[in-house]
PDB file of C-alpha atoms and ligand atoms in Angstrom:
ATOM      1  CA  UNK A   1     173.411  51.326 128.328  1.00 39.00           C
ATOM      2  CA  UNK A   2     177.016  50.930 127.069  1.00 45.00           C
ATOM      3  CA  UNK A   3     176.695  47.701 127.720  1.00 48.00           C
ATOM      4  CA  UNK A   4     173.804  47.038 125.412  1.00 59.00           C
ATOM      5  CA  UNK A   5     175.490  49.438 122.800  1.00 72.00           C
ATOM      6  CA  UNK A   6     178.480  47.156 122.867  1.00 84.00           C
ATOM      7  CA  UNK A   7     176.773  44.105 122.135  1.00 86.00           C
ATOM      8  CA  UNK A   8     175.060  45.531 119.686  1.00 92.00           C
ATOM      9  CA  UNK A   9     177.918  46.193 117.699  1.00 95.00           C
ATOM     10  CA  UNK A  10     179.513  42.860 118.326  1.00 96.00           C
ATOM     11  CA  UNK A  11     176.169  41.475 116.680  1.00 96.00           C
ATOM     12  CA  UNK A  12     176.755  43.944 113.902  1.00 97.00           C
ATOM     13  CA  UNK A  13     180.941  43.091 113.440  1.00 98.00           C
ATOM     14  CA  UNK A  14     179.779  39.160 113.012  1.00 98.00           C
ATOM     15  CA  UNK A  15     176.830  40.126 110.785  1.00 98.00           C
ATOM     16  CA  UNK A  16     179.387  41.834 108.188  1.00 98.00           C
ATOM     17  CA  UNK A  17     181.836  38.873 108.574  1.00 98.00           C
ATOM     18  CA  UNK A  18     179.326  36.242 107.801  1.00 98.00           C
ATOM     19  CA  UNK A  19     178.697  38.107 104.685  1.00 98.00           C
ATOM     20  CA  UNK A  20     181.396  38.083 103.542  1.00 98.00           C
ATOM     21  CA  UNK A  21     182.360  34.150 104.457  1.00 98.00           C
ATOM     22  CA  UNK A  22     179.190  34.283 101.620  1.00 98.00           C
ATOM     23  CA  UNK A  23     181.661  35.470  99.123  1.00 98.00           C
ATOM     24  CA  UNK A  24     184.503  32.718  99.715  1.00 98.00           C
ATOM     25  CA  UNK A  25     184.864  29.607  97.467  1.00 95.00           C
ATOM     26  CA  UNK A  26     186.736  26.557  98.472  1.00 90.00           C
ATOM     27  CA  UNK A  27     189.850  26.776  96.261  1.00 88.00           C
ATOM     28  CA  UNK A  28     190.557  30.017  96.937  1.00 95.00           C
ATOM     29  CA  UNK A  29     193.796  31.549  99.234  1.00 97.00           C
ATOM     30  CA  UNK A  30     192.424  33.996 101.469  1.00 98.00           C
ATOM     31  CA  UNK A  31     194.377  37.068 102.997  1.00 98.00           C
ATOM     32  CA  UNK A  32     192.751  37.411 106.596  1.00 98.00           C
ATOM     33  CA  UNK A  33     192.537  41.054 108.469  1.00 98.00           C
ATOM     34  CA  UNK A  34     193.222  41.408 111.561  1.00 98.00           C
ATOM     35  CA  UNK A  35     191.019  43.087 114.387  1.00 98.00           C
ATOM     36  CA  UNK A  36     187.593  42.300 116.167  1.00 98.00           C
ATOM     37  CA  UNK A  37     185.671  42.096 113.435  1.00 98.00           C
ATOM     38  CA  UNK A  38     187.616  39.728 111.246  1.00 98.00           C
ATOM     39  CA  UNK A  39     187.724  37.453 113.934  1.00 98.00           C
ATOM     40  CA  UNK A  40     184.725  36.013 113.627  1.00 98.00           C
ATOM     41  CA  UNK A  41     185.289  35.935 109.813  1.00 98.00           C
ATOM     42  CA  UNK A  42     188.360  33.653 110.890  1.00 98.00           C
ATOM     43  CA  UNK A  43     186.285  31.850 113.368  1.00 98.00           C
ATOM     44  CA  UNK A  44     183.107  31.044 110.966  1.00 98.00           C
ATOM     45  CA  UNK A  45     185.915  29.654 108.148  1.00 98.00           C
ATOM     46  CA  UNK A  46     186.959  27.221 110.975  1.00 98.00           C
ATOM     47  CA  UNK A  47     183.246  26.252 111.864  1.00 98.00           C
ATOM     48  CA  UNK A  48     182.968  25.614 108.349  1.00 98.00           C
ATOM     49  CA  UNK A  49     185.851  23.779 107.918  1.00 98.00           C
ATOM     50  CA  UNK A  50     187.125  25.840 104.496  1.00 98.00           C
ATOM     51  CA  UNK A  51     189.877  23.854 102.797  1.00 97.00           C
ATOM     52  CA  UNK A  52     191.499  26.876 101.185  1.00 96.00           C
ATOM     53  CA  UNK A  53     195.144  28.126 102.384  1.00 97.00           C
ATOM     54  CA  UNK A  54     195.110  31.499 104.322  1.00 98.00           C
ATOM     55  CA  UNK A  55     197.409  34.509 104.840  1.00 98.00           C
ATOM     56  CA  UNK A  56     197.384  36.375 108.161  1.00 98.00           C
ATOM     57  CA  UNK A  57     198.460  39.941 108.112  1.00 98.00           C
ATOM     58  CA  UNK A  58     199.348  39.429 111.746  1.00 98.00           C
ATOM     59  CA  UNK A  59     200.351  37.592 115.053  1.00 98.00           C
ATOM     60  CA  UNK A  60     197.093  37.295 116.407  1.00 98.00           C
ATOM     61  CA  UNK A  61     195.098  36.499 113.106  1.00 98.00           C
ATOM     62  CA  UNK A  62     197.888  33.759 112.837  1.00 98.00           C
ATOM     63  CA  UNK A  63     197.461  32.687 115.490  1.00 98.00           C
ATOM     64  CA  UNK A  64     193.331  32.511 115.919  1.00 98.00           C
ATOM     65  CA  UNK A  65     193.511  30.980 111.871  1.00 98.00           C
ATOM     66  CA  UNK A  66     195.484  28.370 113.335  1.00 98.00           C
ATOM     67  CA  UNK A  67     193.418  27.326 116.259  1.00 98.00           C
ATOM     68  CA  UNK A  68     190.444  27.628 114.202  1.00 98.00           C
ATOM     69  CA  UNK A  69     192.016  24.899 111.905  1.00 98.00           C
ATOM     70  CA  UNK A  70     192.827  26.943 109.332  1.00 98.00           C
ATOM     71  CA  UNK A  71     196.116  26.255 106.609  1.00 98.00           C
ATOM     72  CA  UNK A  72     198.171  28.694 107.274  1.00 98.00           C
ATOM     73  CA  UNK A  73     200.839  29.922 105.080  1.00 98.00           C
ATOM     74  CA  UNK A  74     202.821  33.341 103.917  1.00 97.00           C
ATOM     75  CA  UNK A  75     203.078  35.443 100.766  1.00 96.00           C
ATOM     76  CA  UNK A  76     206.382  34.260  99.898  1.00 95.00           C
ATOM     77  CA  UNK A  77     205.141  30.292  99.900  1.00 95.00           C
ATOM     78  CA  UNK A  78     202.419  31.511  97.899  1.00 95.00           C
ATOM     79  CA  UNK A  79     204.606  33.243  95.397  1.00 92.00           C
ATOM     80  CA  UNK A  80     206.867  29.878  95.178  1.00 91.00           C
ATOM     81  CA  UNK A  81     203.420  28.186  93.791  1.00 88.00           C
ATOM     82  CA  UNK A  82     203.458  30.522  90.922  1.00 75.00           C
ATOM     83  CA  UNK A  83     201.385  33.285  89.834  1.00 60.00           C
ATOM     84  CA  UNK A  84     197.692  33.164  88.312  1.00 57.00           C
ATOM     85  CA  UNK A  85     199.032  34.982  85.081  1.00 54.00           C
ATOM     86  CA  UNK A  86     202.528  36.173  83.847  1.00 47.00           C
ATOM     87  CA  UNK A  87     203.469  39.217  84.802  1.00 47.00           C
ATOM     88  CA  UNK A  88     200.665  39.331  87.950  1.00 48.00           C
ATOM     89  CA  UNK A  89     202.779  40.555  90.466  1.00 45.00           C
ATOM     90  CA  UNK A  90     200.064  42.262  92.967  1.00 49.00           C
ATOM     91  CA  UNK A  91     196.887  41.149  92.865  1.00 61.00           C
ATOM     92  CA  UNK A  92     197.378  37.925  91.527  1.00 78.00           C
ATOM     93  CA  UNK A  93     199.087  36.290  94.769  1.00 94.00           C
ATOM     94  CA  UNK A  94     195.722  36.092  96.756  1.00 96.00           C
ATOM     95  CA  UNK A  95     192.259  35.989  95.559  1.00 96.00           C
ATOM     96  CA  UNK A  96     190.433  37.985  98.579  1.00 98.00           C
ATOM     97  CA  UNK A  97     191.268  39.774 101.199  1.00 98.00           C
ATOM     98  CA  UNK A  98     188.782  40.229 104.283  1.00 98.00           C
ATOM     99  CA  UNK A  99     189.296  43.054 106.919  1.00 98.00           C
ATOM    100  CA  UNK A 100     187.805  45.450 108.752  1.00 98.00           C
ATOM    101  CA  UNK A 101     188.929  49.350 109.271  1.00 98.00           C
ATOM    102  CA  UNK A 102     188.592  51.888 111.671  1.00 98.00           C
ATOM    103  CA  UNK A 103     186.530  54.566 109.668  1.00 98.00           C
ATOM    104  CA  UNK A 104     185.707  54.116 105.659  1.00 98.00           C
ATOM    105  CA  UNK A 105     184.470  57.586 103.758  1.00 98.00           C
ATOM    106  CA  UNK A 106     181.695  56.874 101.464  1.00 97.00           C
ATOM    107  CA  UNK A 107     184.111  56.751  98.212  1.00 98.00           C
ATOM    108  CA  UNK A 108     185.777  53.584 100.438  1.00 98.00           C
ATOM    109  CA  UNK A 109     188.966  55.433 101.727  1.00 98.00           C
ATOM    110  CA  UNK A 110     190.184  53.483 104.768  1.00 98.00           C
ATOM    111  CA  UNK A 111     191.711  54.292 107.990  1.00 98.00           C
ATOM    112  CA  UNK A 112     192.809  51.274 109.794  1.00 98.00           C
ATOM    113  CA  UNK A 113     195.821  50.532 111.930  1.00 98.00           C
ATOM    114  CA  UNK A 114     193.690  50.446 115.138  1.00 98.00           C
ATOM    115  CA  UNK A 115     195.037  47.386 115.962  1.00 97.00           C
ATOM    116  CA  UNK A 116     198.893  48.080 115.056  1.00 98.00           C
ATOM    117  CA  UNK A 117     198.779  45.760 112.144  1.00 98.00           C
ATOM    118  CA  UNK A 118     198.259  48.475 109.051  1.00 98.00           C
ATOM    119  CA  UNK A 119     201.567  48.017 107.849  1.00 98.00           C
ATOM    120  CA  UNK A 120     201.018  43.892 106.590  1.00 98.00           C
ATOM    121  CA  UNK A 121     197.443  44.491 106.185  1.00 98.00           C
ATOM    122  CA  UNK A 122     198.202  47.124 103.558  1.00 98.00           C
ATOM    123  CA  UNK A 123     201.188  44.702 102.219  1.00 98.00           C
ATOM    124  CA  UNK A 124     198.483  41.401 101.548  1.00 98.00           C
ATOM    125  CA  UNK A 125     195.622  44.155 100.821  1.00 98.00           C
ATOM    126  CA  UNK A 126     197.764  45.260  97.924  1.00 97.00           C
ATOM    127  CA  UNK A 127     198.683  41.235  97.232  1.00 96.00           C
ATOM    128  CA  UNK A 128     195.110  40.380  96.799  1.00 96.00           C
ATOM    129  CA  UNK A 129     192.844  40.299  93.804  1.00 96.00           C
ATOM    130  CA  UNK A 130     189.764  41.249  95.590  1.00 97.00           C
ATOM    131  CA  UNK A 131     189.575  43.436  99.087  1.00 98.00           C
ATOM    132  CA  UNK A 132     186.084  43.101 100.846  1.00 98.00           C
ATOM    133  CA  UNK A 133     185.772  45.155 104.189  1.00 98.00           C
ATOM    134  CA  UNK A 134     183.601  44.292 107.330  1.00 98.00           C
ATOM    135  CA  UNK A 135     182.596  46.988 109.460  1.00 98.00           C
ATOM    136  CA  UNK A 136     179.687  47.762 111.539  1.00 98.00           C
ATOM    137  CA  UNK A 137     177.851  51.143 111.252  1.00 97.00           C
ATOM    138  CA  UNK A 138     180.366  53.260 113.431  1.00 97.00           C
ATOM    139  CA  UNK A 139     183.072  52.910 111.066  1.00 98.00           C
ATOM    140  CA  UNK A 140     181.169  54.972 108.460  1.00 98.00           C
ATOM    141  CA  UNK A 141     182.517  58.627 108.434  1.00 98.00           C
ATOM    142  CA  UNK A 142     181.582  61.132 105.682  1.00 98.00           C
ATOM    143  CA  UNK A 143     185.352  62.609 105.736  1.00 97.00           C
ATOM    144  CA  UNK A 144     188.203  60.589 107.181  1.00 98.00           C
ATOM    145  CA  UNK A 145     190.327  62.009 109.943  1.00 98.00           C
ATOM    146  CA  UNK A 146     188.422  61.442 113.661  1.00 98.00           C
ATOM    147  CA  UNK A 147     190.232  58.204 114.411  1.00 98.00           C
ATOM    148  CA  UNK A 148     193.903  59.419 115.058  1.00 98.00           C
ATOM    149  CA  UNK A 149     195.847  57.947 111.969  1.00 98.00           C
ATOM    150  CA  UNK A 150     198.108  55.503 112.799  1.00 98.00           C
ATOM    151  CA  UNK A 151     201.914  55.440 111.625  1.00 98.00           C
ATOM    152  CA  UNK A 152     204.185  53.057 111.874  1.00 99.00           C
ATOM    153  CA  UNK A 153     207.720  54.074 112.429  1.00 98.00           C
ATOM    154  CA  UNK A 154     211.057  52.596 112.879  1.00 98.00           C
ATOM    155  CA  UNK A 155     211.976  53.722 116.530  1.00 98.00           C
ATOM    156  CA  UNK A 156     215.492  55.233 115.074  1.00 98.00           C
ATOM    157  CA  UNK A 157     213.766  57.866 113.410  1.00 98.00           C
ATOM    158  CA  UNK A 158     210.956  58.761 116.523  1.00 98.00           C
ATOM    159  CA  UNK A 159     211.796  62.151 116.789  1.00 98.00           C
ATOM    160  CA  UNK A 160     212.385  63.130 112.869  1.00 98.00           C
ATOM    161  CA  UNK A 161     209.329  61.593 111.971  1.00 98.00           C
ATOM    162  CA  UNK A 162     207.294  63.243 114.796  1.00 98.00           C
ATOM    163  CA  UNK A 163     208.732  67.025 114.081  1.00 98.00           C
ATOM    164  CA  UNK A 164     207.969  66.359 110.473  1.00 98.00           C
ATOM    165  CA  UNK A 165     204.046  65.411 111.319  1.00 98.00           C
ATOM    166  CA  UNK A 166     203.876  68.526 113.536  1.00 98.00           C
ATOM    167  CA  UNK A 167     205.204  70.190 110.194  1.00 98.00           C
ATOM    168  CA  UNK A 168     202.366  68.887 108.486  1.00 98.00           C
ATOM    169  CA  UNK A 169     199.823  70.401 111.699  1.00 98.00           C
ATOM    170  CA  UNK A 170     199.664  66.779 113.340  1.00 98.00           C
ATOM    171  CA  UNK A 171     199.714  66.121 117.445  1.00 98.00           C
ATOM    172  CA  UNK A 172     201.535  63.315 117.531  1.00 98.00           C
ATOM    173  CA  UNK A 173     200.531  61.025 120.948  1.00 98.00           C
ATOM    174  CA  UNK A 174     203.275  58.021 120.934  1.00 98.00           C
ATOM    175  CA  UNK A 175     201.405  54.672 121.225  1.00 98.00           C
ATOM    176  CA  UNK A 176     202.426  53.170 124.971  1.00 98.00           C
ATOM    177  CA  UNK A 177     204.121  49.664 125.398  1.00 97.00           C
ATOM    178  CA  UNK A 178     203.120  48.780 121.644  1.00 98.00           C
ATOM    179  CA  UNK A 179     205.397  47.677 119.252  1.00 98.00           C
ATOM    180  CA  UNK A 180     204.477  46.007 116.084  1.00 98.00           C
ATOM    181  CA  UNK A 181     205.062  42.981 114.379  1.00 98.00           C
ATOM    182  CA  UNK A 182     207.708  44.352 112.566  1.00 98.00           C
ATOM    183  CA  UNK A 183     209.485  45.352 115.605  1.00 98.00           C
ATOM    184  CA  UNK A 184     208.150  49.406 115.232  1.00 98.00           C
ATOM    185  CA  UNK A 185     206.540  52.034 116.915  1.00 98.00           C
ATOM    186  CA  UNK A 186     202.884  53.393 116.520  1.00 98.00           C
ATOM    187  CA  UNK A 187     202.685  57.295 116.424  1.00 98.00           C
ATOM    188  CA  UNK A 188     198.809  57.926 116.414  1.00 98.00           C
ATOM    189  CA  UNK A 189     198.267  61.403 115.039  1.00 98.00           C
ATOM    190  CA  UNK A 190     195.415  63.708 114.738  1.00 98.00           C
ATOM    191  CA  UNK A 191     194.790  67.399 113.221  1.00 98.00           C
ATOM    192  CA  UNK A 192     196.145  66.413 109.943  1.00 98.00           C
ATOM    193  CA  UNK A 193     194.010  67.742 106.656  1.00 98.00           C
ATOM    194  CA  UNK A 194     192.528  64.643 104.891  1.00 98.00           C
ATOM    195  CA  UNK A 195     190.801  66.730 101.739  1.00 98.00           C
ATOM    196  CA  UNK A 196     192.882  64.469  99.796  1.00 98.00           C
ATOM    197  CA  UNK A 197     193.288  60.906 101.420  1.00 98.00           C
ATOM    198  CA  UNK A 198     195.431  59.666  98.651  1.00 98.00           C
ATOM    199  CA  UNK A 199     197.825  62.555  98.726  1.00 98.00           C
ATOM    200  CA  UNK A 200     198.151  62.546 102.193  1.00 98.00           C
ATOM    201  CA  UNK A 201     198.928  58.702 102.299  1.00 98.00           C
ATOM    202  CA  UNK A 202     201.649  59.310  99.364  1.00 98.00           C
ATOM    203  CA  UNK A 203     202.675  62.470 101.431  1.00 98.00           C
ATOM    204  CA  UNK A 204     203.154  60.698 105.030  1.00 98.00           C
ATOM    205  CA  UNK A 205     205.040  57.598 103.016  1.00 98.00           C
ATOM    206  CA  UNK A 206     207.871  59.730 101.270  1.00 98.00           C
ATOM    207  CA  UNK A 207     208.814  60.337 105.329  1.00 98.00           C
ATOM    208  CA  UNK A 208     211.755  58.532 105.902  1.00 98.00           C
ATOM    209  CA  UNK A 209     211.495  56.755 108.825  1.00 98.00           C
ATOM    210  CA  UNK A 210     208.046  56.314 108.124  1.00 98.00           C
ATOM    211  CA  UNK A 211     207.551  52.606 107.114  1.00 98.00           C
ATOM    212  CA  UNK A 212     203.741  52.952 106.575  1.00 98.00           C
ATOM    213  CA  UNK A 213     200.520  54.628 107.402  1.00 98.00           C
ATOM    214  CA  UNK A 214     196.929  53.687 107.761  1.00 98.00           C
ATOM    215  CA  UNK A 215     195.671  55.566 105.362  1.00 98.00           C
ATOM    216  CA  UNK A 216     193.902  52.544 102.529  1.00 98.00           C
ATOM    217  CA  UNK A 217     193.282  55.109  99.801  1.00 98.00           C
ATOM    218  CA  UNK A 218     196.062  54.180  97.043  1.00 98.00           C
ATOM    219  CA  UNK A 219     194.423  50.499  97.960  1.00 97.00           C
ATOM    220  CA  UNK A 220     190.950  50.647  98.339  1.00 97.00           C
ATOM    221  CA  UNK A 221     188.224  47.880  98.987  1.00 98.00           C
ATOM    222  CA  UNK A 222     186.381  46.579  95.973  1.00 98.00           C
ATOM    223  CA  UNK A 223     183.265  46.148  98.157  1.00 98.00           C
ATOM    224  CA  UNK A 224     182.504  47.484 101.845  1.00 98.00           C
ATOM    225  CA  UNK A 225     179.831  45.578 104.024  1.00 98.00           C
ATOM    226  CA  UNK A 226     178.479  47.478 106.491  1.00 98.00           C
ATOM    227  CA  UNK A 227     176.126  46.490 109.178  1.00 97.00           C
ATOM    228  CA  UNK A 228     173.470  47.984 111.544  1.00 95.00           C
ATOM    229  CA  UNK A 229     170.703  46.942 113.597  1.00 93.00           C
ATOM    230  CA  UNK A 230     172.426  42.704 112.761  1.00 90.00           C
ATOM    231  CA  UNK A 231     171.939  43.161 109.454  1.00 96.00           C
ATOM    232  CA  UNK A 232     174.265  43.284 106.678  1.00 98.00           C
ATOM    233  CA  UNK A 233     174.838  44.920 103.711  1.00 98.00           C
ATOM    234  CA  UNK A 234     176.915  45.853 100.647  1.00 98.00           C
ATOM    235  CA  UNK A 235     177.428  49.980 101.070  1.00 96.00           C
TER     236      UNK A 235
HETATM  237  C1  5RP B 301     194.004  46.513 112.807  1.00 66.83           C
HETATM  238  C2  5RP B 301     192.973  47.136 111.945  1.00 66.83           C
HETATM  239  C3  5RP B 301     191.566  46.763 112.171  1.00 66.83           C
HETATM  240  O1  5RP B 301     191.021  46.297 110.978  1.00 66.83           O
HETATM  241  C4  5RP B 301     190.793  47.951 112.632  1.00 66.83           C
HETATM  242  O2  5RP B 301     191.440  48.490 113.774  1.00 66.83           O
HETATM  243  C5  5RP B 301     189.349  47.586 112.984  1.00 66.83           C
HETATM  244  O3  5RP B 301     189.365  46.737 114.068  1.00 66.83           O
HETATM  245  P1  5RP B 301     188.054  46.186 114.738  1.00 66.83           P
HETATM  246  O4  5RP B 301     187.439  45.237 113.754  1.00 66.83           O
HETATM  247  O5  5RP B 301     188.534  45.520 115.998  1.00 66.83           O
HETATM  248  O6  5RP B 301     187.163  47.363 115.033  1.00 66.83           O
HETATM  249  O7  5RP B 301     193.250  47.937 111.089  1.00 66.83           O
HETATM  250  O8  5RP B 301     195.275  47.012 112.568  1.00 66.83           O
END
């Protein structure tokens, strides 16, 4: 049974990436996710041999871009090549930005993180031009806050961080033997109050020690595929 389940949703995660290869055009720059679902995004841009340079948001995307064939490269080489207009500073440096998420609300308020990666995700999220999310049909949630929220936090400030997210009426749960990218910890928290996703993300940021939280809210997605049943659509 779970079996069945679980490759159902696999046919679902690579039914909402090949959508959205649909949406890519050969001279663009890319920002890839990083997760289960956006690797067969990464994957089908190999197969398909696009010609375009790519930004991970993590280890493993870079690495799975680059045995896919993929030209990869970072934000800062992309910044040397200039922007697209004066003054662009954000969303000019990549033109999409594919990735999938851990729950989305129905007004496209994110959690993601599930994967450790939020805090560069949200970095080339906020980069990009254009931010399509991929998930399959047990990512949609009609109020955000199920998935414990993941925070990344510099290991110095563990325990201020965690007394000040009890403050706030979170149980904080340590993530084991992770640490990010960036050389941080994960705290994974539930119980927190997410009437207001885009106060709460502002809220949990002005932590110090926090470096960043999965909360996509201030940076939404323009456009959220969602699958079900293998087949895709725009939500
Ligand atoms: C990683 C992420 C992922 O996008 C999120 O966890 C969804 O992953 P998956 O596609 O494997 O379900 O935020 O940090």
């Amino acid at each position: 049974m779970a079996k069945s389940k679980g490759k159902s949703q696999e046919a679902d995660k690579k039914a909402a990436a090949l959508m959205a290869v649909r949406e890519v055009k050969g001279g663009m720059k890319l920002g890839l996710g990083t997760g289960s679902t956006v690797k067969y995004f990464i994957e089908e841009l190999g197969r398909k041999k696009f010609p375009g340079l790519v930004v991970p948001s993590s280890k493993a995307s870079e690495d799975l871009a680059k045995k896919s064939g993929l030209k990869v490269t970072t934000l800062d080489e992309v910044a040397k090549m200039g922007f697209k207009k004066a003054g662009d500073m954000g969303g000019g440096l990549i033109d999409l930005y594919v990735d999938g998420a851990d729950e989305v609300d129905r007004t496209y308020n994110l959690i993601k993180g599930g994967g450790g990666a939020l805090t560069r995700e949200k970095v080339v999220a906020s980069a990009s031009t254009e931010f399509v999310c991929i998930v399959d049909e047990s990512k949609a949630v009609a109020k955000l806050g199920k998935f414990p929220l993941p925070v990344e936090v510099l290991p110095f400030a563990k325990a201020f961080v965690t007394s000040e997210l009890e403050e706030l009426g979170g149980k904080v749960v340590e993530r084991k033997k992770f640490t990010t990218d960036n050389g941080n910890i994960i705290l994974d928290v539930t119980g927190l109050d997410f009437s207001d996703p885009l106060q709460l993300e502002t809220e949990l940021n002005n932590i110090a020690g926090v470096v960043e939280n999965g909360i996509f809210a201030v940076r939404q997605p323009e456009r959220v595929i969602i699958s079900k049943k293998g087949k895709a659509q725009y939500m």
